[in-house]
Structure formats: C-alpha cells, structure tokens
Amino acid sequence: MTGEQDGEIALDRAFSALADPARRAIIARLSRGQASVGELAAPFAMSMQAVSKHIAVLEAAGLVTRSRDGQRRPVHLEAAALERLTAWIDRYRLEAERRFRDLDAVLADGKDRP
C-alpha cells in the first residue's frame, strides 16, 4: 500500500468516525481538555459501554488517544489528526473559492457589455 493510499484510508476512517453526532460531541468536549470516560458519558443518555465504543472508534481513527494516570485512563484529543482533516478540506475549499472568483469576474465582465 502506498503512502497516499494510507493517507486516504486514514481520512476515510476519520470522516467515518466523525459522521456520528455523539462522536463529534466527544471531540468537541475533548477540545477543551482531557476527560475520563465517565466525564465524556455524562451528557449522553447512553451507557458507559456505549460511550467506550464510540471512544474506541475515535481511537481507531487516530482522533483520540488514552493514557494512564494511576487508575484513570483519560482520553486526549489528537490535534494533529484534526489538522490533517482541516488541511484536506482547505485544499478543496480554496479551489472552490478560486472558481467562484473566476465566475464573478466573468459575470462582472458580461455586465459591462451592451
């Protein structure tokens, strides 16, 4: 498998993981700092086991990691993974913006003609 294919698979996993609203909420919470599974589970009407499964999906996608702090296993956001997603999105956003500017220029040029 090439590096490009590995990157595409990583993007696929990350976007797939973020497709779930509960996982997006977990990422949003972790953007404020590390948290335990219990802390992450508090706002949800689901079991700790269900939240743990969501965390496992995010971990498999490389979006979060867990560390050991005594008996606690806090979950941490992997900011670099989010930066890679943002860079991928920005590449296409910038291209779309360039096309819109070009279209605006063509339309503006057409208005000046009788």
mmCIF file of C-alpha atoms in Angstrom:
data_model
loop_
_atom_site.group_PDB
_atom_site.id
_atom_site.type_symbol
_atom_site.label_atom_id
_atom_site.label_comp_id
_atom_site.label_asym_id
_atom_site.label_seq_id
_atom_site.Cartn_x
_atom_site.Cartn_y
_atom_site.Cartn_z
ATOM 1 C CA MET A 1 0.000 0.000 0.000
ATOM 2 C CA THR A 2 1.389 3.411 -0.906
ATOM 3 C CA GLY A 3 1.652 6.366 1.451
ATOM 4 C CA GLU A 4 -1.107 8.102 -0.494
ATOM 5 C CA GLN A 5 -3.410 5.105 -0.019
ATOM 6 C CA ASP A 6 -2.570 5.022 3.688
ATOM 7 C CA GLY A 7 -3.467 8.709 3.904
ATOM 8 C CA GLU A 8 -6.769 8.127 2.113
ATOM 9 C CA ILE A 9 -7.635 5.265 4.461
ATOM 10 C CA ALA A 10 -6.814 7.464 7.460
ATOM 11 C CA LEU A 11 -9.052 10.222 6.060
ATOM 12 C CA ASP A 12 -11.840 7.718 5.410
ATOM 13 C CA ARG A 13 -11.640 6.410 8.977
ATOM 14 C CA ALA A 14 -11.575 9.894 10.461
ATOM 15 C CA PHE A 15 -14.526 11.186 8.423
ATOM 16 C CA SER A 16 -16.447 7.986 9.099
ATOM 17 C CA ALA A 17 -15.806 8.359 12.828
ATOM 18 C CA LEU A 18 -16.961 11.980 12.724
ATOM 19 C CA ALA A 19 -20.182 11.055 10.908
ATOM 20 C CA ASP A 20 -21.778 10.202 14.261
ATOM 21 C CA PRO A 21 -23.117 13.154 16.296
ATOM 22 C CA ALA A 22 -22.132 11.571 19.629
ATOM 23 C CA ARG A 23 -18.536 11.196 18.464
ATOM 24 C CA ARG A 24 -18.497 14.804 17.230
ATOM 25 C CA ALA A 25 -19.747 15.875 20.670
ATOM 26 C CA ILE A 26 -16.979 13.856 22.315
ATOM 27 C CA ILE A 27 -14.397 15.554 20.082
ATOM 28 C CA ALA A 28 -15.902 18.956 20.939
ATOM 29 C CA ARG A 29 -15.644 18.174 24.658
ATOM 30 C CA LEU A 30 -12.047 16.965 24.309
ATOM 31 C CA SER A 31 -11.116 20.184 22.533
ATOM 32 C CA ARG A 32 -11.389 21.793 25.992
ATOM 33 C CA GLY A 33 -9.036 19.242 27.589
ATOM 34 C CA GLN A 34 -8.662 15.608 28.533
ATOM 35 C CA ALA A 35 -11.545 13.764 30.172
ATOM 36 C CA SER A 36 -12.384 10.389 31.643
ATOM 37 C CA VAL A 37 -14.923 8.094 30.024
ATOM 38 C CA GLY A 38 -17.335 8.966 32.833
ATOM 39 C CA GLU A 39 -16.940 12.672 32.177
ATOM 40 C CA LEU A 40 -17.472 12.111 28.458
ATOM 41 C CA ALA A 41 -20.537 9.949 29.123
ATOM 42 C CA ALA A 42 -22.243 12.475 31.462
ATOM 43 C CA PRO A 43 -24.182 14.488 28.836
ATOM 44 C CA PHE A 44 -25.411 11.416 26.955
ATOM 45 C CA ALA A 45 -28.410 9.178 27.583
ATOM 46 C CA MET A 46 -26.341 6.081 26.855
ATOM 47 C CA SER A 47 -24.363 3.552 28.847
ATOM 48 C CA MET A 48 -20.686 3.896 29.692
ATOM 49 C CA GLN A 49 -20.120 0.848 27.491
ATOM 50 C CA ALA A 50 -21.703 2.630 24.503
ATOM 51 C CA VAL A 51 -19.545 5.728 25.105
ATOM 52 C CA SER A 52 -16.492 3.470 25.386
ATOM 53 C CA LYS A 53 -17.334 2.001 21.981
ATOM 54 C CA HIS A 54 -17.570 5.492 20.493
ATOM 55 C CA ILE A 55 -14.179 6.322 22.010
ATOM 56 C CA ALA A 56 -12.739 3.113 20.539
ATOM 57 C CA VAL A 57 -13.926 4.182 17.065
ATOM 58 C CA LEU A 58 -12.333 7.612 17.525
ATOM 59 C CA GLU A 59 -9.149 5.960 18.776
ATOM 60 C CA ALA A 60 -9.020 3.579 15.783
ATOM 61 C CA ALA A 61 -9.393 6.619 13.521
ATOM 62 C CA GLY A 62 -6.434 8.267 15.258
ATOM 63 C CA LEU A 63 -8.518 11.173 16.538
ATOM 64 C CA VAL A 64 -8.071 10.436 20.248
ATOM 65 C CA THR A 65 -5.630 8.590 22.487
ATOM 66 C CA ARG A 66 -5.820 7.264 26.023
ATOM 67 C CA SER A 67 -3.139 7.499 28.656
ATOM 68 C CA ARG A 68 -2.800 6.043 32.121
ATOM 69 C CA ASP A 69 -2.889 8.267 35.189
ATOM 70 C CA GLY A 70 -2.955 5.932 38.163
ATOM 71 C CA GLN A 71 -6.253 4.110 37.807
ATOM 72 C CA ARG A 72 -7.668 6.764 35.467
ATOM 73 C CA ARG A 73 -7.386 6.373 31.718
ATOM 74 C CA PRO A 74 -8.026 9.892 30.442
ATOM 75 C CA VAL A 75 -8.901 10.416 26.788
ATOM 76 C CA HIS A 76 -6.994 13.073 24.833
ATOM 77 C CA LEU A 77 -7.739 14.769 21.536
ATOM 78 C CA GLU A 78 -5.112 14.256 18.829
ATOM 79 C CA ALA A 79 -4.964 17.786 17.441
ATOM 80 C CA ALA A 80 -2.579 16.797 14.634
ATOM 81 C CA ALA A 81 -5.202 14.422 13.229
ATOM 82 C CA LEU A 82 -7.777 17.216 13.142
ATOM 83 C CA GLU A 83 -5.225 19.481 11.472
ATOM 84 C CA ARG A 84 -4.774 16.899 8.693
ATOM 85 C CA LEU A 85 -8.555 16.844 8.142
ATOM 86 C CA THR A 86 -8.668 20.630 8.087
ATOM 87 C CA ALA A 87 -5.797 20.781 5.590
ATOM 88 C CA TRP A 88 -7.594 18.316 3.304
ATOM 89 C CA ILE A 89 -10.821 20.342 3.477
ATOM 90 C CA ASP A 90 -8.982 23.645 2.983
ATOM 91 C CA ARG A 91 -7.337 22.415 -0.202
ATOM 92 C CA TYR A 92 -10.734 21.902 -1.824
ATOM 93 C CA ARG A 93 -12.314 24.966 -0.215
ATOM 94 C CA LEU A 94 -9.589 27.206 -1.639
ATOM 95 C CA GLU A 95 -10.047 25.701 -5.101
ATOM 96 C CA ALA A 96 -13.817 26.251 -4.929
ATOM 97 C CA GLU A 97 -13.293 29.853 -3.808
ATOM 98 C CA ARG A 98 -10.926 30.441 -6.759
ATOM 99 C CA ARG A 99 -13.564 29.127 -9.157
ATOM 100 C CA PHE A 100 -16.215 31.405 -7.657
ATOM 101 C CA ARG A 101 -13.896 34.424 -8.006
ATOM 102 C CA ASP A 102 -13.302 33.478 -11.650
ATOM 103 C CA LEU A 103 -17.056 33.151 -12.212
ATOM 104 C CA ASP A 104 -17.670 36.508 -10.517
ATOM 105 C CA ALA A 105 -15.111 38.110 -12.838
ATOM 106 C CA VAL A 106 -16.761 36.608 -15.926
ATOM 107 C CA LEU A 107 -20.210 37.745 -14.775
ATOM 108 C CA ALA A 108 -18.942 41.228 -13.952
ATOM 109 C CA ASP A 109 -17.296 41.471 -17.365
ATOM 110 C CA GLY A 110 -20.564 40.450 -19.036
ATOM 111 C CA LYS A 111 -22.498 43.231 -17.260
ATOM 112 C CA ASP A 112 -20.240 45.882 -18.797
ATOM 113 C CA ARG A 113 -21.162 44.808 -22.341
ATOM 114 C CA PRO A 114 -24.321 46.076 -24.127
#
